[in-house]
PDB file of C-alpha atoms and ligand atoms in Angstrom:
ATOM      1  CA  MET A 249      25.164 -13.493 -10.703  1.00 46.00           C
ATOM      2  CA  ALA A 250      26.941 -10.169 -11.170  1.00 48.00           C
ATOM      3  CA  THR A 251      26.185  -7.578  -8.558  1.00 48.00           C
ATOM      4  CA  GLU A 252      25.317  -4.270 -10.106  1.00 50.00           C
ATOM      5  CA  THR A 253      26.601  -1.332  -8.109  1.00 54.00           C
ATOM      6  CA  THR A 254      24.650   1.876  -8.274  1.00 74.00           C
ATOM      7  CA  ASN A 255      25.140   5.379  -7.004  1.00 92.00           C
ATOM      8  CA  LEU A 256      21.756   5.295  -5.370  1.00 95.00           C
ATOM      9  CA  HIS A 257      23.031   6.010  -1.888  1.00 94.00           C
ATOM     10  CA  ALA A 258      24.977   9.032  -3.105  1.00 94.00           C
ATOM     11  CA  GLU A 259      22.006  10.169  -5.192  1.00 95.00           C
ATOM     12  CA  VAL A 260      19.704  10.034  -2.185  1.00 95.00           C
ATOM     13  CA  LEU A 261      22.109  12.106  -0.111  1.00 95.00           C
ATOM     14  CA  ALA A 262      22.495  14.674  -2.902  1.00 95.00           C
ATOM     15  CA  ALA A 263      18.746  14.906  -3.404  1.00 97.00           C
ATOM     16  CA  ASN A 264      18.241  15.442   0.308  1.00 97.00           C
ATOM     17  CA  ALA A 265      20.817  18.222   0.362  1.00 97.00           C
ATOM     18  CA  GLY A 266      18.815  19.942  -2.375  1.00 98.00           C
ATOM     19  CA  TYR A 267      15.598  19.420  -0.437  1.00 98.00           C
ATOM     20  CA  VAL A 268      17.123  20.911   2.714  1.00 98.00           C
ATOM     21  CA  ALA A 269      18.330  23.924   0.726  1.00 98.00           C
ATOM     22  CA  SER A 270      14.759  24.726  -0.313  1.00 97.00           C
ATOM     23  CA  PHE A 271      13.040  23.466   2.853  1.00 98.00           C
ATOM     24  CA  GLY A 272      11.771  26.956   3.719  1.00 97.00           C
ATOM     25  CA  ASP A 273       9.608  27.200   6.814  1.00 97.00           C
ATOM     26  CA  LYS A 274       8.273  23.638   6.746  1.00 97.00           C
ATOM     27  CA  GLY A 275      10.053  23.084  10.058  1.00 97.00           C
ATOM     28  CA  LYS A 276       7.230  25.090  11.633  1.00 98.00           C
ATOM     29  CA  LEU A 277       4.501  22.691  10.490  1.00 98.00           C
ATOM     30  CA  ALA A 278       2.285  21.250  13.218  1.00 98.00           C
ATOM     31  CA  LEU A 279       2.431  17.514  13.910  1.00 98.00           C
ATOM     32  CA  PRO A 280      -1.332  16.835  13.450  1.00 98.00           C
ATOM     33  CA  PRO A 281      -2.242  16.716   9.730  1.00 98.00           C
ATOM     34  CA  ALA A 282      -3.567  20.146   8.668  1.00 98.00           C
ATOM     35  CA  ARG A 283      -6.252  18.639   6.428  1.00 98.00           C
ATOM     36  CA  ALA A 284      -7.201  16.003   9.010  1.00 98.00           C
ATOM     37  CA  ALA A 285      -6.993  13.151   6.526  1.00 98.00           C
ATOM     38  CA  ALA A 286      -5.329   9.752   6.340  1.00 98.00           C
ATOM     39  CA  PHE A 287      -4.723   7.632   3.248  1.00 98.00           C
ATOM     40  CA  ILE A 288      -3.862   3.948   2.929  1.00 98.00           C
ATOM     41  CA  VAL A 289      -2.155   3.542  -0.440  1.00 98.00           C
ATOM     42  CA  CYS A 290      -0.296   0.715  -2.186  1.00 98.00           C
ATOM     43  CA  MET A 291       3.484   1.018  -2.082  1.00 98.00           C
ATOM     44  CA  ASP A 292       3.545   0.765  -5.909  1.00 98.00           C
ATOM     45  CA  ALA A 293       6.424   2.887  -7.216  1.00 98.00           C
ATOM     46  CA  ARG A 294       4.219   4.418  -9.912  1.00 98.00           C
ATOM     47  CA  ILE A 295       1.925   6.141  -7.422  1.00 98.00           C
ATOM     48  CA  ASN A 296       2.898   9.554  -6.025  1.00 98.00           C
ATOM     49  CA  PRO A 297       0.178  10.227  -3.423  1.00 98.00           C
ATOM     50  CA  ALA A 298       1.240  13.824  -2.791  1.00 98.00           C
ATOM     51  CA  ALA A 299       0.995  14.726  -6.477  1.00 98.00           C
ATOM     52  CA  ALA A 300      -2.034  12.563  -7.248  1.00 98.00           C
ATOM     53  CA  PHE A 301      -4.143  13.707  -4.285  1.00 98.00           C
ATOM     54  CA  GLY A 302      -2.915  17.292  -3.899  1.00 98.00           C
ATOM     55  CA  LEU A 303      -1.052  16.843  -0.632  1.00 98.00           C
ATOM     56  CA  ALA A 304       1.770  18.943   0.742  1.00 98.00           C
ATOM     57  CA  GLU A 305       3.976  18.339   3.758  1.00 98.00           C
ATOM     58  CA  GLY A 306       1.880  18.630   6.889  1.00 98.00           C
ATOM     59  CA  ASP A 307      -1.434  17.862   5.154  1.00 98.00           C
ATOM     60  CA  ALA A 308      -2.198  14.182   5.732  1.00 98.00           C
ATOM     61  CA  HIS A 309      -1.038  10.808   6.962  1.00 98.00           C
ATOM     62  CA  VAL A 310      -0.090   8.448   4.154  1.00 98.00           C
ATOM     63  CA  ILE A 311       0.153   4.809   5.204  1.00 98.00           C
ATOM     64  CA  ARG A 312       1.677   2.639   2.511  1.00 98.00           C
ATOM     65  CA  ASN A 313       2.004  -1.115   2.208  1.00 98.00           C
ATOM     66  CA  ALA A 314       1.791  -3.818  -0.446  1.00 98.00           C
ATOM     67  CA  GLY A 315      -1.676  -3.455  -1.971  1.00 98.00           C
ATOM     68  CA  GLY A 316      -2.791  -0.531   0.201  1.00 98.00           C
ATOM     69  CA  ARG A 317      -4.502  -3.166   2.316  1.00 98.00           C
ATOM     70  CA  ALA A 318      -6.262  -2.525   5.620  1.00 98.00           C
ATOM     71  CA  SER A 319      -3.888  -4.868   7.403  1.00 98.00           C
ATOM     72  CA  ASP A 320      -3.809  -4.991  11.186  1.00 97.00           C
ATOM     73  CA  ASP A 321      -0.799  -2.675  11.085  1.00 98.00           C
ATOM     74  CA  ALA A 322      -2.472  -0.194   8.734  1.00 98.00           C
ATOM     75  CA  ILE A 323      -5.465  -0.088  11.082  1.00 98.00           C
ATOM     76  CA  ARG A 324      -3.077   0.430  14.014  1.00 98.00           C
ATOM     77  CA  SER A 325      -1.851   3.543  12.190  1.00 98.00           C
ATOM     78  CA  LEU A 326      -5.393   4.743  11.417  1.00 98.00           C
ATOM     79  CA  VAL A 327      -6.414   4.422  15.059  1.00 98.00           C
ATOM     80  CA  ILE A 328      -3.396   6.488  16.157  1.00 98.00           C
ATOM     81  CA  SER A 329      -4.075   8.909  13.293  1.00 98.00           C
ATOM     82  CA  HIS A 330      -7.552   9.651  14.626  1.00 98.00           C
ATOM     83  CA  LYS A 331      -7.220   9.095  18.360  1.00 98.00           C
ATOM     84  CA  LEU A 332      -4.009  11.033  18.917  1.00 98.00           C
ATOM     85  CA  LEU A 333      -3.656  13.203  15.829  1.00 98.00           C
ATOM     86  CA  GLY A 334      -7.220  14.106  14.977  1.00 98.00           C
ATOM     87  CA  THR A 335      -7.775  12.874  11.420  1.00 98.00           C
ATOM     88  CA  LYS A 336     -11.471  12.905  10.472  1.00 98.00           C
ATOM     89  CA  GLU A 337     -11.607  11.451   6.954  1.00 98.00           C
ATOM     90  CA  TRP A 338      -9.905   8.380   5.554  1.00 98.00           C
ATOM     91  CA  PHE A 339      -9.134   7.082   2.055  1.00 98.00           C
ATOM     92  CA  VAL A 340      -8.270   3.553   0.907  1.00 98.00           C
ATOM     93  CA  VAL A 341      -6.547   3.488  -2.487  1.00 98.00           C
ATOM     94  CA  HIS A 342      -5.893   0.258  -4.382  1.00 98.00           C
ATOM     95  CA  HIS A 343      -4.923   0.377  -8.056  1.00 98.00           C
ATOM     96  CA  THR A 344      -4.954  -1.261 -11.462  1.00 98.00           C
ATOM     97  CA  ASP A 345      -2.156  -3.689 -12.356  1.00 97.00           C
ATOM     98  CA  CYS A 346      -1.237  -4.173  -8.695  1.00 97.00           C
ATOM     99  CA  GLY A 347       1.561  -6.635  -7.968  1.00 96.00           C
ATOM    100  CA  MET A 348      -0.743  -8.170  -5.367  1.00 97.00           C
ATOM    101  CA  GLU A 349      -2.887  -9.580  -8.221  1.00 96.00           C
ATOM    102  CA  TYR A 350       0.033 -11.542  -9.634  1.00 95.00           C
ATOM    103  CA  PHE A 351       0.190 -14.240  -6.954  1.00 95.00           C
ATOM    104  CA  LYS A 352      -1.859 -16.085  -4.382  1.00 94.00           C
ATOM    105  CA  SER A 353      -0.810 -15.915  -0.745  1.00 95.00           C
ATOM    106  CA  GLU A 354      -0.175 -19.670  -0.572  1.00 95.00           C
ATOM    107  CA  GLU A 355       1.992 -19.497  -3.720  1.00 96.00           C
ATOM    108  CA  LEU A 356       4.217 -16.846  -2.159  1.00 97.00           C
ATOM    109  CA  ALA A 357       4.571 -18.873   1.036  1.00 97.00           C
ATOM    110  CA  LYS A 358       5.521 -21.887  -1.075  1.00 97.00           C
ATOM    111  CA  LEU A 359       8.157 -19.916  -3.023  1.00 97.00           C
ATOM    112  CA  LEU A 360       9.670 -18.660   0.229  1.00 97.00           C
ATOM    113  CA  GLU A 361      10.006 -22.244   1.490  1.00 96.00           C
ATOM    114  CA  THR A 362      12.894 -22.945  -0.890  1.00 96.00           C
ATOM    115  CA  SER A 363      14.407 -19.503  -1.515  1.00 96.00           C
ATOM    116  CA  LEU A 364      14.245 -15.963  -0.174  1.00 96.00           C
ATOM    117  CA  ALA A 365      15.959 -14.530  -3.267  1.00 95.00           C
ATOM    118  CA  THR A 366      14.069 -12.614  -5.950  1.00 96.00           C
ATOM    119  CA  ALA A 367      11.997 -14.997  -8.046  1.00 96.00           C
ATOM    120  CA  ASN A 368      11.820 -15.013 -11.846  1.00 96.00           C
ATOM    121  CA  ILE A 369       8.626 -13.968 -13.612  1.00 95.00           C
ATOM    122  CA  VAL A 370       7.666 -16.619 -16.168  1.00 94.00           C
ATOM    123  CA  PRO A 371       4.737 -16.865 -18.582  1.00 94.00           C
ATOM    124  CA  LEU A 372       1.794 -19.030 -17.533  1.00 94.00           C
ATOM    125  CA  GLU A 373      -1.290 -18.795 -19.713  1.00 93.00           C
ATOM    126  CA  SER A 374      -3.642 -20.204 -17.116  1.00 91.00           C
ATOM    127  CA  ALA A 375      -2.659 -17.578 -14.498  1.00 89.00           C
ATOM    128  CA  PRO A 376      -4.988 -14.566 -14.120  1.00 86.00           C
ATOM    129  CA  LYS A 377      -2.262 -12.136 -15.273  1.00 90.00           C
ATOM    130  CA  GLY A 378      -0.606 -14.557 -17.714  1.00 93.00           C
ATOM    131  CA  VAL A 379       2.535 -14.934 -15.611  1.00 94.00           C
ATOM    132  CA  THR A 380       3.718 -16.706 -12.502  1.00 94.00           C
ATOM    133  CA  PHE A 381       6.835 -16.725 -10.340  1.00 96.00           C
ATOM    134  CA  GLU A 382       9.555 -19.370 -10.155  1.00 96.00           C
ATOM    135  CA  ASN A 383      12.505 -19.577  -7.817  1.00 97.00           C
ATOM    136  CA  ALA A 384      15.799 -19.047  -9.637  1.00 93.00           C
ATOM    137  CA  SER A 385      17.646 -21.139  -7.057  1.00 90.00           C
ATOM    138  CA  ALA A 386      17.039 -23.245  -3.960  1.00 91.00           C
ATOM    139  CA  GLU A 387      19.509 -21.957  -1.433  1.00 88.00           C
ATOM    140  CA  GLY A 388      17.301 -22.502   1.566  1.00 88.00           C
ATOM    141  CA  GLY A 389      14.194 -20.569   2.487  1.00 95.00           C
ATOM    142  CA  SER A 390      11.764 -20.421   5.370  1.00 97.00           C
ATOM    143  CA  HIS A 391       8.399 -21.948   6.212  1.00 97.00           C
ATOM    144  CA  ASP A 392       7.440 -18.867   8.202  1.00 98.00           C
ATOM    145  CA  GLY A 393       5.741 -17.350   5.156  1.00 97.00           C
ATOM    146  CA  HIS A 394       2.786 -19.659   5.794  1.00 97.00           C
ATOM    147  CA  ALA A 395       2.020 -17.750   9.003  1.00 97.00           C
ATOM    148  CA  VAL A 396       1.853 -14.343   7.281  1.00 97.00           C
ATOM    149  CA  HIS A 397      -1.371 -12.830   5.950  1.00 96.00           C
ATOM    150  CA  TRP A 398      -0.032 -11.689   2.561  1.00 97.00           C
ATOM    151  CA  LEU A 399      -3.392 -10.184   1.558  1.00 97.00           C
ATOM    152  CA  HIS A 400      -3.074 -10.851  -2.172  1.00 97.00           C
ATOM    153  CA  ILE A 401      -5.768  -9.296  -4.377  1.00 97.00           C
ATOM    154  CA  ASP A 402      -8.128 -11.275  -6.647  1.00 96.00           C
ATOM    155  CA  ASP A 403     -10.337  -8.344  -7.665  1.00 97.00           C
ATOM    156  CA  GLN A 404      -9.533  -4.655  -7.117  1.00 97.00           C
ATOM    157  CA  GLU A 405     -13.072  -3.500  -6.519  1.00 98.00           C
ATOM    158  CA  ALA A 406     -13.765  -6.355  -4.118  1.00 98.00           C
ATOM    159  CA  SER A 407     -10.555  -5.710  -2.204  1.00 98.00           C
ATOM    160  CA  VAL A 408     -11.391  -2.005  -1.820  1.00 98.00           C
ATOM    161  CA  ARG A 409     -14.870  -2.851  -0.537  1.00 98.00           C
ATOM    162  CA  GLU A 410     -13.450  -5.500   1.794  1.00 98.00           C
ATOM    163  CA  ASP A 411     -10.914  -3.104   3.297  1.00 98.00           C
ATOM    164  CA  VAL A 412     -13.361  -0.224   3.725  1.00 98.00           C
ATOM    165  CA  ALA A 413     -15.786  -2.623   5.435  1.00 98.00           C
ATOM    166  CA  LYS A 414     -13.000  -3.945   7.665  1.00 98.00           C
ATOM    167  CA  ILE A 415     -12.077  -0.426   8.784  1.00 98.00           C
ATOM    168  CA  VAL A 416     -15.685   0.651   9.261  1.00 98.00           C
ATOM    169  CA  GLY A 417     -16.472  -2.439  11.306  1.00 97.00           C
ATOM    170  CA  HIS A 418     -13.306  -2.427  13.421  1.00 98.00           C
ATOM    171  CA  SER A 419     -13.829  -2.213  17.180  1.00 98.00           C
ATOM    172  CA  LEU A 420     -11.124   0.469  17.556  1.00 98.00           C
ATOM    173  CA  THR A 421     -12.306   2.915  14.877  1.00 98.00           C
ATOM    174  CA  ALA A 422     -14.362   5.790  16.284  1.00 98.00           C
ATOM    175  CA  PRO A 423     -17.853   6.423  14.860  1.00 98.00           C
ATOM    176  CA  GLY A 424     -18.559   9.119  12.266  1.00 98.00           C
ATOM    177  CA  ILE A 425     -15.422   8.883  10.118  1.00 98.00           C
ATOM    178  CA  PRO A 426     -16.095   8.767   6.342  1.00 98.00           C
ATOM    179  CA  VAL A 427     -13.964   6.090   4.663  1.00 98.00           C
ATOM    180  CA  HIS A 428     -13.662   6.468   0.894  1.00 98.00           C
ATOM    181  CA  GLY A 429     -12.504   3.562  -1.264  1.00 98.00           C
ATOM    182  CA  TYR A 430     -10.813   4.261  -4.596  1.00 98.00           C
ATOM    183  CA  ILE A 431      -9.046   2.508  -7.454  1.00 98.00           C
ATOM    184  CA  TYR A 432      -6.122   4.473  -8.888  1.00 98.00           C
ATOM    185  CA  HIS A 433      -5.543   3.847 -12.592  1.00 98.00           C
ATOM    186  CA  VAL A 434      -1.827   3.529 -13.281  1.00 98.00           C
ATOM    187  CA  ALA A 435      -2.368   4.152 -17.016  1.00 98.00           C
ATOM    188  CA  THR A 436      -3.940   7.591 -16.538  1.00 98.00           C
ATOM    189  CA  GLY A 437      -3.393   8.726 -12.938  1.00 98.00           C
ATOM    190  CA  ALA A 438      -7.156   8.972 -12.409  1.00 98.00           C
ATOM    191  CA  ILE A 439      -8.851   7.755  -9.249  1.00 98.00           C
ATOM    192  CA  GLN A 440     -12.168   5.936  -9.509  1.00 98.00           C
ATOM    193  CA  HIS A 441     -14.556   6.037  -6.574  1.00 98.00           C
ATOM    194  CA  VAL A 442     -15.745   2.598  -5.465  1.00 98.00           C
ATOM    195  CA  VAL A 443     -17.460   3.082  -2.137  1.00 98.00           C
ATOM    196  CA  THR A 444     -17.853   5.425   0.835  1.00 98.00           C
ATOM    197  CA  GLN A 445     -18.924   4.177   4.237  1.00 98.00           C
ATOM    198  CA  VAL A 446     -18.989   5.928   7.589  1.00 98.00           C
ATOM    199  CA  THR A 447     -17.612   4.228  10.680  1.00 97.00           C
ATOM    200  CA  ALA A 448     -20.389   3.189  13.048  1.00 91.00           C
TER     201      ALA A 448
HETATM  202 ZN1   ZN B 632      -0.015  -2.301  -5.788  1.00 93.52          ZN
END
């Protein structure tokens, strides 16, 4: 397979130089988030949390992972966010057409068994999204994927409710923190409220 070379590294450096040139007085921002908020958001490249939720540097913690799931590590961040940095309101944002709906956790573990390389997307009518993944080669993978909680998503609304409930019920989350669950629509940029619970 041909390796495509890009100028991405150079582009990132150039973009940063531009950012530094217009950085202004942001170096004076306080470490604790000014708006005392934390967001867990999917890593999806189409979502720009700062633009979509009206956040500037210094405003909020944004924890991103595949699916925007309340994984053990995301909750680790939330606990630090509140306990040490004073956030008082939390948001969980999943979204439409999430990559996490395109596979089941056991399927991913199985794919990783024979290859770690990027899989091909192939049509499969019986799959929920009409596609599945197939390894392009079998150059040797790893069984360790079976030990990972991949947290795939079957239903966006259910996954939002599940994650909000997990956060609210966690032994390390302090009482009295509102946790809002949302679905972000990638077709419009709109966020749809699903649930709000307060930590007990
Ligand atoms: Zn996603």
